[in-house]
PDB file of C-alpha atoms in Angstrom:
ATOM      1  CA  UNK A  80       0.000   0.000   0.000  1.00 65.00           C
ATOM      2  CA  UNK A  81       1.351   3.407  -0.969  1.00 66.00           C
ATOM      3  CA  UNK A  82       2.043   5.932   1.796  1.00 65.00           C
ATOM      4  CA  UNK A  83      -0.667   8.503   1.142  1.00 65.00           C
ATOM      5  CA  UNK A  84       0.167  12.124   1.848  1.00 68.00           C
ATOM      6  CA  UNK A  85      -2.789  14.343   2.624  1.00 68.00           C
ATOM      7  CA  UNK A  86      -3.003  17.332   0.320  1.00 68.00           C
ATOM      8  CA  UNK A  87      -3.070  20.217   2.781  1.00 73.00           C
ATOM      9  CA  UNK A  88      -3.625  22.647  -0.085  1.00 75.00           C
ATOM     10  CA  UNK A  89      -6.799  20.816  -1.132  1.00 73.00           C
ATOM     11  CA  UNK A  90      -8.037  20.450   2.434  1.00 73.00           C
ATOM     12  CA  UNK A  91      -7.439  24.145   3.122  1.00 80.00           C
ATOM     13  CA  UNK A  92      -9.223  25.170  -0.058  1.00 75.00           C
ATOM     14  CA  UNK A  93     -12.196  22.934   0.699  1.00 72.00           C
ATOM     15  CA  UNK A  94     -12.541  24.432   4.183  1.00 76.00           C
ATOM     16  CA  UNK A  95     -12.166  27.990   2.884  1.00 77.00           C
ATOM     17  CA  UNK A  96     -14.615  27.402   0.035  1.00 73.00           C
ATOM     18  CA  UNK A  97     -17.226  25.925   2.370  1.00 70.00           C
ATOM     19  CA  UNK A  98     -16.755  28.831   4.812  1.00 73.00           C
ATOM     20  CA  UNK A  99     -17.159  31.462   2.108  1.00 73.00           C
ATOM     21  CA  UNK A 100     -20.094  29.639   0.544  1.00 70.00           C
ATOM     22  CA  UNK A 101     -21.743  29.316   3.956  1.00 69.00           C
ATOM     23  CA  UNK A 102     -21.495  33.086   4.441  1.00 73.00           C
ATOM     24  CA  UNK A 103     -22.958  33.748   0.984  1.00 70.00           C
ATOM     25  CA  UNK A 104     -25.720  31.181   1.451  1.00 66.00           C
ATOM     26  CA  UNK A 105     -26.717  32.389   4.928  1.00 67.00           C
ATOM     27  CA  UNK A 106     -27.106  35.879   3.507  1.00 73.00           C
ATOM     28  CA  UNK A 107     -29.139  34.485   0.617  1.00 69.00           C
ATOM     29  CA  UNK A 108     -31.439  32.491   2.906  1.00 68.00           C
ATOM     30  CA  UNK A 109     -31.922  35.459   5.238  1.00 69.00           C
ATOM     31  CA  UNK A 110     -32.766  37.617   2.244  1.00 68.00           C
ATOM     32  CA  UNK A 111     -35.281  35.118   0.845  1.00 64.00           C
ATOM     33  CA  UNK A 112     -36.826  34.704   4.276  1.00 66.00           C
ATOM     34  CA  UNK A 113     -37.327  38.468   4.579  1.00 68.00           C
ATOM     35  CA  UNK A 114     -38.620  39.105   1.067  1.00 65.00           C
ATOM     36  CA  UNK A 115     -40.901  36.077   0.934  1.00 61.00           C
ATOM     37  CA  UNK A 116     -42.114  36.534   4.514  1.00 65.00           C
ATOM     38  CA  UNK A 117     -41.097  32.950   5.323  1.00 61.00           C
ATOM     39  CA  UNK A 118     -39.937  32.067   8.813  1.00 64.00           C
ATOM     40  CA  UNK A 119     -36.313  31.167   9.369  1.00 60.00           C
ATOM     41  CA  UNK A 120     -37.435  27.753  10.629  1.00 66.00           C
ATOM     42  CA  UNK A 121     -39.241  26.952   7.365  1.00 69.00           C
ATOM     43  CA  UNK A 122     -36.267  28.034   5.268  1.00 64.00           C
ATOM     44  CA  UNK A 123     -33.900  25.959   7.411  1.00 65.00           C
ATOM     45  CA  UNK A 124     -36.078  22.842   7.144  1.00 73.00           C
ATOM     46  CA  UNK A 125     -36.293  23.330   3.359  1.00 68.00           C
ATOM     47  CA  UNK A 126     -32.521  23.594   2.968  1.00 66.00           C
ATOM     48  CA  UNK A 127     -31.713  20.704   5.315  1.00 71.00           C
ATOM     49  CA  UNK A 128     -34.237  18.469   3.557  1.00 74.00           C
ATOM     50  CA  UNK A 129     -32.955  19.126   0.071  1.00 66.00           C
ATOM     51  CA  UNK A 130     -29.284  19.042   1.055  1.00 66.00           C
ATOM     52  CA  UNK A 131     -29.935  15.714   2.751  1.00 71.00           C
ATOM     53  CA  UNK A 132     -31.567  14.297  -0.363  1.00 70.00           C
ATOM     54  CA  UNK A 133     -28.736  15.545  -2.556  1.00 66.00           C
ATOM     55  CA  UNK A 134     -26.042  14.297  -0.183  1.00 66.00           C
ATOM     56  CA  UNK A 135     -27.431  10.807   0.392  1.00 74.00           C
ATOM     57  CA  UNK A 136     -28.573  10.188  -3.172  1.00 72.00           C
ATOM     58  CA  UNK A 137     -25.841  12.047  -5.073  1.00 68.00           C
ATOM     59  CA  UNK A 138     -24.280   8.868  -6.440  1.00 72.00           C
ATOM     60  CA  UNK A 139     -27.630   7.581  -7.728  1.00 79.00           C
ATOM     61  CA  UNK A 140     -28.501  10.958  -9.246  1.00 73.00           C
ATOM     62  CA  UNK A 141     -25.189  11.143 -11.093  1.00 75.00           C
ATOM     63  CA  UNK A 142     -25.538   7.591 -12.417  1.00 81.00           C
ATOM     64  CA  UNK A 143     -29.096   8.317 -13.513  1.00 82.00           C
ATOM     65  CA  UNK A 144     -28.079  11.586 -15.199  1.00 76.00           C
ATOM     66  CA  UNK A 145     -25.308   9.928 -17.203  1.00 81.00           C
ATOM     67  CA  UNK A 146     -27.207   6.684 -17.939  1.00 86.00           C
ATOM     68  CA  UNK A 147     -24.369   4.788 -16.279  1.00 90.00           C
ATOM     69  CA  UNK A 148     -24.864   1.056 -15.764  1.00 94.00           C
ATOM     70  CA  UNK A 149     -23.391  -0.701 -12.746  1.00 95.00           C
ATOM     71  CA  UNK A 150     -21.443  -3.721 -14.002  1.00 96.00           C
ATOM     72  CA  UNK A 151     -20.407  -6.938 -12.265  1.00 96.00           C
ATOM     73  CA  UNK A 152     -17.039  -8.673 -12.380  1.00 96.00           C
ATOM     74  CA  UNK A 153     -18.467 -11.099 -14.919  1.00 96.00           C
ATOM     75  CA  UNK A 154     -19.535  -8.262 -17.224  1.00 96.00           C
ATOM     76  CA  UNK A 155     -16.265  -6.288 -16.996  1.00 96.00           C
ATOM     77  CA  UNK A 156     -13.528  -8.536 -15.554  1.00 96.00           C
ATOM     78  CA  UNK A 157     -10.511  -6.471 -16.683  1.00 95.00           C
ATOM     79  CA  UNK A 158     -11.983  -3.241 -15.353  1.00 97.00           C
ATOM     80  CA  UNK A 159     -12.849  -4.822 -11.993  1.00 97.00           C
ATOM     81  CA  UNK A 160      -9.443  -6.451 -11.669  1.00 97.00           C
ATOM     82  CA  UNK A 161      -7.666  -3.185 -12.379  1.00 97.00           C
ATOM     83  CA  UNK A 162      -9.739  -1.215  -9.873  1.00 97.00           C
ATOM     84  CA  UNK A 163      -9.342  -3.919  -7.211  1.00 97.00           C
ATOM     85  CA  UNK A 164      -5.564  -3.865  -7.583  1.00 97.00           C
ATOM     86  CA  UNK A 165      -5.380  -0.055  -7.459  1.00 97.00           C
ATOM     87  CA  UNK A 166      -7.614   0.032  -4.381  1.00 96.00           C
ATOM     88  CA  UNK A 167      -5.175  -2.266  -2.566  1.00 95.00           C
ATOM     89  CA  UNK A 168      -2.328   0.105  -3.413  1.00 95.00           C
ATOM     90  CA  UNK A 169      -4.355   3.180  -2.410  1.00 93.00           C
ATOM     91  CA  UNK A 170      -5.723   1.617   0.782  1.00 93.00           C
ATOM     92  CA  UNK A 171      -9.344   2.010  -0.291  1.00 94.00           C
ATOM     93  CA  UNK A 172     -12.360  -0.292  -0.172  1.00 95.00           C
ATOM     94  CA  UNK A 173     -13.445  -1.239  -3.662  1.00 96.00           C
ATOM     95  CA  UNK A 174     -16.080   1.169  -5.051  1.00 95.00           C
ATOM     96  CA  UNK A 175     -19.060   0.298  -7.205  1.00 95.00           C
ATOM     97  CA  UNK A 176     -18.025   0.039 -10.855  1.00 96.00           C
ATOM     98  CA  UNK A 177     -20.107   1.461 -13.697  1.00 96.00           C
ATOM     99  CA  UNK A 178     -19.866   1.968 -17.443  1.00 96.00           C
ATOM    100  CA  UNK A 179     -21.468   4.724 -19.535  1.00 93.00           C
ATOM    101  CA  UNK A 180     -22.270   3.822 -23.136  1.00 92.00           C
ATOM    102  CA  UNK A 181     -21.045   6.886 -25.031  1.00 88.00           C
ATOM    103  CA  UNK A 182     -18.376   7.685 -27.580  1.00 86.00           C
ATOM    104  CA  UNK A 183     -17.066  10.496 -25.349  1.00 85.00           C
ATOM    105  CA  UNK A 184     -13.871   9.129 -23.729  1.00 88.00           C
ATOM    106  CA  UNK A 185     -14.052  10.002 -20.042  1.00 90.00           C
ATOM    107  CA  UNK A 186     -14.285   8.813 -16.434  1.00 92.00           C
ATOM    108  CA  UNK A 187     -15.653  10.124 -13.157  1.00 91.00           C
ATOM    109  CA  UNK A 188     -16.076   9.303  -9.476  1.00 90.00           C
ATOM    110  CA  UNK A 189     -19.087  10.128  -7.339  1.00 86.00           C
ATOM    111  CA  UNK A 190     -20.571   9.303  -3.944  1.00 83.00           C
ATOM    112  CA  UNK A 191     -20.517  10.835  -0.485  1.00 78.00           C
ATOM    113  CA  UNK A 192     -17.771   8.621   0.980  1.00 82.00           C
ATOM    114  CA  UNK A 193     -15.759   5.423   0.712  1.00 88.00           C
ATOM    115  CA  UNK A 194     -18.729   3.076   1.162  1.00 86.00           C
ATOM    116  CA  UNK A 195     -20.975   4.799  -1.372  1.00 86.00           C
ATOM    117  CA  UNK A 196     -18.270   5.627  -3.913  1.00 91.00           C
ATOM    118  CA  UNK A 197     -18.796   4.863  -7.583  1.00 92.00           C
ATOM    119  CA  UNK A 198     -16.115   4.920 -10.280  1.00 95.00           C
ATOM    120  CA  UNK A 199     -17.428   5.024 -13.832  1.00 94.00           C
ATOM    121  CA  UNK A 200     -15.777   4.946 -17.223  1.00 95.00           C
ATOM    122  CA  UNK A 201     -17.208   5.379 -20.686  1.00 94.00           C
ATOM    123  CA  UNK A 202     -17.076   2.832 -23.473  1.00 94.00           C
ATOM    124  CA  UNK A 203     -15.231   5.455 -25.507  1.00 92.00           C
ATOM    125  CA  UNK A 204     -12.474   5.526 -22.883  1.00 93.00           C
ATOM    126  CA  UNK A 205     -12.133   1.737 -22.729  1.00 95.00           C
ATOM    127  CA  UNK A 206     -11.757   1.569 -26.509  1.00 93.00           C
ATOM    128  CA  UNK A 207      -9.064   4.256 -26.777  1.00 92.00           C
ATOM    129  CA  UNK A 208      -6.700   3.772 -23.833  1.00 95.00           C
ATOM    130  CA  UNK A 209      -4.162   1.025 -23.320  1.00 95.00           C
ATOM    131  CA  UNK A 210      -3.912  -0.765 -19.967  1.00 96.00           C
ATOM    132  CA  UNK A 211      -1.309   1.562 -18.426  1.00 96.00           C
ATOM    133  CA  UNK A 212      -3.265   4.667 -19.431  1.00 96.00           C
ATOM    134  CA  UNK A 213      -6.479   3.151 -18.094  1.00 97.00           C
ATOM    135  CA  UNK A 214      -4.788   2.434 -14.762  1.00 97.00           C
ATOM    136  CA  UNK A 215      -3.612   6.048 -14.552  1.00 97.00           C
ATOM    137  CA  UNK A 216      -7.128   7.386 -15.199  1.00 97.00           C
ATOM    138  CA  UNK A 217      -8.688   5.017 -12.664  1.00 97.00           C
ATOM    139  CA  UNK A 218      -6.026   6.007 -10.111  1.00 97.00           C
ATOM    140  CA  UNK A 219      -7.001   9.644 -10.710  1.00 96.00           C
ATOM    141  CA  UNK A 220     -10.651   8.863  -9.977  1.00 95.00           C
ATOM    142  CA  UNK A 221      -9.762   6.824  -6.894  1.00 96.00           C
ATOM    143  CA  UNK A 222      -7.760   9.827  -5.669  1.00 95.00           C
ATOM    144  CA  UNK A 223     -10.985  11.845  -5.720  1.00 93.00           C
ATOM    145  CA  UNK A 224     -12.505   9.149  -3.494  1.00 92.00           C
ATOM    146  CA  UNK A 225      -9.454   9.161  -1.210  1.00 92.00           C
ATOM    147  CA  UNK A 226      -9.582  12.968  -0.917  1.00 89.00           C
ATOM    148  CA  UNK A 227     -13.375  12.914  -0.302  1.00 86.00           C
ATOM    149  CA  UNK A 228     -13.751  15.926  -2.566  1.00 84.00           C
ATOM    150  CA  UNK A 229     -16.824  14.579  -4.419  1.00 78.00           C
ATOM    151  CA  UNK A 230     -19.048  15.090  -1.379  1.00 73.00           C
ATOM    152  CA  UNK A 231     -17.772  18.639  -0.859  1.00 74.00           C
ATOM    153  CA  UNK A 232     -18.479  19.512  -4.483  1.00 72.00           C
ATOM    154  CA  UNK A 233     -21.981  18.035  -4.226  1.00 66.00           C
ATOM    155  CA  UNK A 234     -22.874  19.973  -1.079  1.00 65.00           C
ATOM    156  CA  UNK A 235     -21.308  23.188  -2.336  1.00 66.00           C
ATOM    157  CA  UNK A 236     -23.289  23.118  -5.544  1.00 64.00           C
ATOM    158  CA  UNK A 237     -26.745  22.840  -3.952  1.00 59.00           C
ATOM    159  CA  UNK A 238     -27.715  26.441  -3.200  1.00 58.00           C
ATOM    160  CA  UNK A 239     -25.838  27.603  -6.270  1.00 61.00           C
ATOM    161  CA  UNK A 240     -28.233  25.430  -8.260  1.00 61.00           C
ATOM    162  CA  UNK A 241     -31.180  26.773  -6.259  1.00 60.00           C
ATOM    163  CA  UNK A 242     -30.149  30.364  -7.033  1.00 62.00           C
ATOM    164  CA  UNK A 243     -29.804  29.467 -10.711  1.00 60.00           C
ATOM    165  CA  UNK A 244     -33.363  28.142 -10.889  1.00 59.00           C
ATOM    166  CA  UNK A 245     -34.695  31.201  -9.076  1.00 60.00           C
ATOM    167  CA  UNK A 246     -32.967  33.361 -11.694  1.00 58.00           C
ATOM    168  CA  UNK A 247     -34.350  31.204 -14.466  1.00 58.00           C
ATOM    169  CA  UNK A 248     -37.966  30.915 -13.334  1.00 55.00           C
ATOM    170  CA  UNK A 249     -38.634  33.894 -11.035  1.00 53.00           C
ATOM    171  CA  UNK A 250     -40.260  36.076 -13.688  1.00 49.00           C
ATOM    172  CA  UNK A 251     -42.272  33.127 -14.982  1.00 49.00           C
ATOM    173  CA  UNK A 252     -43.556  32.428 -11.469  1.00 47.00           C
ATOM    174  CA  UNK A 253     -44.099  36.120 -10.863  1.00 49.00           C
ATOM    175  CA  UNK A 254     -46.403  36.363 -13.869  1.00 47.00           C
ATOM    176  CA  UNK A 255     -49.009  34.426 -11.885  1.00 43.00           C
ATOM    177  CA  UNK A 256     -48.914  36.959  -9.047  1.00 47.00           C
ATOM    178  CA  UNK A 257     -51.133  39.951  -8.437  1.00 46.00           C
ATOM    179  CA  UNK A 258     -49.137  42.154 -10.738  1.00 49.00           C
ATOM    180  CA  UNK A 259     -48.828  44.913  -8.202  1.00 48.00           C
ATOM    181  CA  UNK A 260     -45.878  47.278  -8.523  1.00 48.00           C
ATOM    182  CA  UNK A 261     -44.526  46.329  -5.091  1.00 51.00           C
ATOM    183  CA  UNK A 262     -44.594  42.651  -5.979  1.00 53.00           C
ATOM    184  CA  UNK A 263     -42.778  43.307  -9.228  1.00 57.00           C
ATOM    185  CA  UNK A 264     -40.166  45.399  -7.420  1.00 63.00           C
ATOM    186  CA  UNK A 265     -39.543  42.641  -4.852  1.00 62.00           C
ATOM    187  CA  UNK A 266     -39.290  40.109  -7.652  1.00 64.00           C
ATOM    188  CA  UNK A 267     -36.612  42.134  -9.409  1.00 71.00           C
ATOM    189  CA  UNK A 268     -34.638  42.420  -6.157  1.00 72.00           C
ATOM    190  CA  UNK A 269     -34.854  38.661  -5.613  1.00 67.00           C
ATOM    191  CA  UNK A 270     -33.721  38.099  -9.186  1.00 68.00           C
ATOM    192  CA  UNK A 271     -30.713  40.435  -8.872  1.00 75.00           C
ATOM    193  CA  UNK A 272     -29.598  38.969  -5.530  1.00 73.00           C
ATOM    194  CA  UNK A 273     -30.015  35.449  -6.892  1.00 70.00           C
ATOM    195  CA  UNK A 274     -27.776  36.314  -9.831  1.00 75.00           C
ATOM    196  CA  UNK A 275     -25.090  37.655  -7.478  1.00 78.00           C
ATOM    197  CA  UNK A 276     -25.284  34.575  -5.242  1.00 73.00           C
ATOM    198  CA  UNK A 277     -25.112  32.268  -8.248  1.00 72.00           C
ATOM    199  CA  UNK A 278     -22.115  34.086  -9.772  1.00 78.00           C
ATOM    200  CA  UNK A 279     -20.130  34.165  -6.501  1.00 79.00           C
ATOM    201  CA  UNK A 280     -20.825  30.521  -5.660  1.00 74.00           C
ATOM    202  CA  UNK A 281     -20.209  29.504  -9.280  1.00 76.00           C
ATOM    203  CA  UNK A 282     -16.721  31.061  -9.249  1.00 81.00           C
ATOM    204  CA  UNK A 283     -15.836  29.624  -5.823  1.00 79.00           C
ATOM    205  CA  UNK A 284     -16.936  26.126  -6.823  1.00 78.00           C
ATOM    206  CA  UNK A 285     -15.079  26.290 -10.142  1.00 81.00           C
ATOM    207  CA  UNK A 286     -11.877  27.398  -8.369  1.00 82.00           C
ATOM    208  CA  UNK A 287     -12.162  24.445  -5.979  1.00 82.00           C
ATOM    209  CA  UNK A 288     -12.930  22.103  -8.880  1.00 82.00           C
ATOM    210  CA  UNK A 289      -9.766  23.119 -10.740  1.00 87.00           C
ATOM    211  CA  UNK A 290      -7.526  22.571  -7.716  1.00 87.00           C
ATOM    212  CA  UNK A 291      -9.039  19.184  -6.920  1.00 89.00           C
ATOM    213  CA  UNK A 292      -8.040  18.013 -10.395  1.00 92.00           C
ATOM    214  CA  UNK A 293      -4.418  18.924  -9.684  1.00 92.00           C
ATOM    215  CA  UNK A 294      -4.695  17.027  -6.383  1.00 92.00           C
ATOM    216  CA  UNK A 295      -6.177  13.949  -8.085  1.00 94.00           C
ATOM    217  CA  UNK A 296      -3.420  14.033 -10.722  1.00 95.00           C
ATOM    218  CA  UNK A 297      -0.833  14.008  -7.927  1.00 94.00           C
ATOM    219  CA  UNK A 298      -2.704  11.174  -6.239  1.00 94.00           C
ATOM    220  CA  UNK A 299      -2.674   9.139  -9.450  1.00 95.00           C
ATOM    221  CA  UNK A 300       1.081   9.659  -9.727  1.00 94.00           C
ATOM    222  CA  UNK A 301       1.486   8.419  -6.127  1.00 93.00           C
ATOM    223  CA  UNK A 302      -0.654   5.321  -6.700  1.00 95.00           C
ATOM    224  CA  UNK A 303       0.843   4.240 -10.029  1.00 95.00           C
ATOM    225  CA  UNK A 304       4.333   5.684  -9.679  1.00 93.00           C
ATOM    226  CA  UNK A 305       4.148   6.585 -13.381  1.00 94.00           C
ATOM    227  CA  UNK A 306       2.994  10.182 -14.026  1.00 95.00           C
ATOM    228  CA  UNK A 307       3.904   9.738 -17.712  1.00 95.00           C
ATOM    229  CA  UNK A 308       1.029   7.281 -18.160  1.00 96.00           C
ATOM    230  CA  UNK A 309      -1.495   9.859 -16.977  1.00 96.00           C
ATOM    231  CA  UNK A 310       0.064  12.488 -19.246  1.00 96.00           C
ATOM    232  CA  UNK A 311      -0.370  10.117 -22.178  1.00 95.00           C
ATOM    233  CA  UNK A 312      -3.968   9.376 -21.189  1.00 95.00           C
ATOM    234  CA  UNK A 313      -4.885  13.054 -20.752  1.00 94.00           C
ATOM    235  CA  UNK A 314      -3.439  13.947 -24.141  1.00 92.00           C
ATOM    236  CA  UNK A 315      -5.211  11.057 -25.826  1.00 92.00           C
ATOM    237  CA  UNK A 316      -8.572  11.867 -24.183  1.00 90.00           C
ATOM    238  CA  UNK A 317      -8.264  15.572 -24.976  1.00 85.00           C
ATOM    239  CA  UNK A 318      -7.342  14.904 -28.598  1.00 82.00           C
ATOM    240  CA  UNK A 319     -10.199  12.441 -29.036  1.00 73.00           C
ATOM    241  CA  UNK A 320     -12.811  14.733 -27.458  1.00 64.00           C
ATOM    242  CA  UNK A 321     -12.029  17.352 -30.100  1.00 64.00           C
ATOM    243  CA  UNK A 322     -13.221  14.861 -32.734  1.00 64.00           C
ATOM    244  CA  UNK A 323     -16.422  13.790 -30.966  1.00 59.00           C
ATOM    245  CA  UNK A 324     -19.629  15.204 -32.510  1.00 60.00           C
ATOM    246  CA  UNK A 325     -20.857  18.351 -30.735  1.00 59.00           C
ATOM    247  CA  UNK A 326     -24.250  16.753 -30.073  1.00 59.00           C
ATOM    248  CA  UNK A 327     -22.649  13.908 -28.086  1.00 59.00           C
ATOM    249  CA  UNK A 328     -20.563  16.400 -26.104  1.00 55.00           C
ATOM    250  CA  UNK A 329     -23.575  18.547 -25.211  1.00 58.00           C
ATOM    251  CA  UNK A 330     -25.303  15.510 -23.706  1.00 58.00           C
ATOM    252  CA  UNK A 331     -22.411  15.102 -21.265  1.00 57.00           C
ATOM    253  CA  UNK A 332     -21.532  18.737 -20.496  1.00 55.00           C
ATOM    254  CA  UNK A 333     -23.624  18.775 -17.322  1.00 54.00           C
ATOM    255  CA  UNK A 334     -21.112  16.381 -15.746  1.00 54.00           C
ATOM    256  CA  UNK A 335     -17.998  18.399 -16.581  1.00 53.00           C
ATOM    257  CA  UNK A 336     -17.072  19.069 -12.953  1.00 55.00           C
ATOM    258  CA  UNK A 337     -16.834  15.309 -12.335  1.00 59.00           C
ATOM    259  CA  UNK A 338     -15.023  14.243 -15.521  1.00 70.00           C
ATOM    260  CA  UNK A 339     -11.257  13.822 -15.777  1.00 71.00           C
ATOM    261  CA  UNK A 340     -11.328  15.995 -18.921  1.00 70.00           C
ATOM    262  CA  UNK A 341     -14.302  18.346 -19.504  1.00 63.00           C
ATOM    263  CA  UNK A 342     -16.613  17.420 -22.367  1.00 59.00           C
ATOM    264  CA  UNK A 343     -16.892  20.867 -23.908  1.00 54.00           C
ATOM    265  CA  UNK A 344     -18.221  21.860 -27.296  1.00 47.00           C
ATOM    266  CA  UNK A 345     -16.583  25.290 -27.199  1.00 49.00           C
ATOM    267  CA  UNK A 346     -13.772  27.213 -25.509  1.00 47.00           C
ATOM    268  CA  UNK A 347     -13.979  28.383 -21.891  1.00 48.00           C
ATOM    269  CA  UNK A 348     -12.103  31.072 -20.032  1.00 51.00           C
ATOM    270  CA  UNK A 349      -9.811  29.742 -17.304  1.00 56.00           C
ATOM    271  CA  UNK A 350     -11.817  31.577 -14.627  1.00 55.00           C
ATOM    272  CA  UNK A 351     -15.014  29.621 -15.295  1.00 66.00           C
ATOM    273  CA  UNK A 352     -13.496  26.292 -16.330  1.00 76.00           C
ATOM    274  CA  UNK A 353     -14.064  23.221 -14.166  1.00 75.00           C
ATOM    275  CA  UNK A 354     -10.530  21.995 -14.956  1.00 82.00           C
ATOM    276  CA  UNK A 355      -7.026  23.445 -15.314  1.00 86.00           C
ATOM    277  CA  UNK A 356      -5.731  23.602 -18.846  1.00 87.00           C
ATOM    278  CA  UNK A 357      -4.142  20.464 -20.265  1.00 89.00           C
ATOM    279  CA  UNK A 358      -0.825  22.298 -20.519  1.00 92.00           C
ATOM    280  CA  UNK A 359      -0.806  23.154 -16.792  1.00 92.00           C
ATOM    281  CA  UNK A 360      -1.723  19.611 -15.796  1.00 93.00           C
ATOM    282  CA  UNK A 361       0.975  18.117 -18.006  1.00 93.00           C
ATOM    283  CA  UNK A 362       3.561  20.567 -16.634  1.00 94.00           C
ATOM    284  CA  UNK A 363       2.653  19.628 -13.049  1.00 93.00           C
ATOM    285  CA  UNK A 364       2.855  15.904 -13.832  1.00 95.00           C
ATOM    286  CA  UNK A 365       6.183  16.321 -15.627  1.00 94.00           C
ATOM    287  CA  UNK A 366       7.544  18.028 -12.510  1.00 93.00           C
ATOM    288  CA  UNK A 367       6.398  15.059 -10.403  1.00 92.00           C
ATOM    289  CA  UNK A 368       8.031  12.693 -12.918  1.00 90.00           C
ATOM    290  CA  UNK A 369      11.364  14.522 -12.543  1.00 90.00           C
ATOM    291  CA  UNK A 370      11.098  14.361  -8.748  1.00 88.00           C
ATOM    292  CA  UNK A 371      10.500  10.613  -8.892  1.00 83.00           C
ATOM    293  CA  UNK A 372      13.507  10.091 -11.143  1.00 79.00           C
ATOM    294  CA  UNK A 373      15.891  11.965  -8.793  1.00 73.00           C
TER     295      UNK A 373
END
């Protein structure tokens, strides 16, 4: 079993992100409670209920969203054997294994902890990577499980999503109101505040998402001892995604924060990207490779 070193940078960023998001969300809930004349108790029950549902059923929701199929050892023996071996090295219990039938080459991990963890790969990935590259990608996903960053991302995204839907549907809902000027004015205020909350939380979550990919890349290098294999896999996945039809990519874009390489059908600014650039990831892995060789 490899000697796992906790990533203090990732842990610090997760704590800071949750603290900042908590401050933003408490303000948002207090604001909604005041404007909508709802008691603080009702708002708290609403948030706890929905966060609980999202937290405890996050793995099932992700699998359902991606049409991932849980597979047995009989159905995917090589995949199971590889994950079992890597889990022994990483000191992890074996997660549930799933496959997504899509041409988009990718992989992701989800779940709230070790016992509920799921590692999924796409059929496109299995077809395009050799065994060493596949091991590197699976080690990356197992590093997410080891770092427990999937649960943090799931919790952090909840009220951000709530604010987004308020922005999206507030005027539609408001059209069924009395139409009084005061009501319209309150609705506009709610809409503006919701936009601000969504933008702030969106940027904080994306910043955390980018760093956790660096951390998982380092974890994969620790587990396999071969950063070059992950570099090869990342380059191959990135190059293949560019050739995948835009329609197939759009179907998977909602899962970008979980994927090892984002399935994007257009360019994104670094500030709003879920992942660091390929160049930065390769540079970081090459540095680790040099350190190993010393």
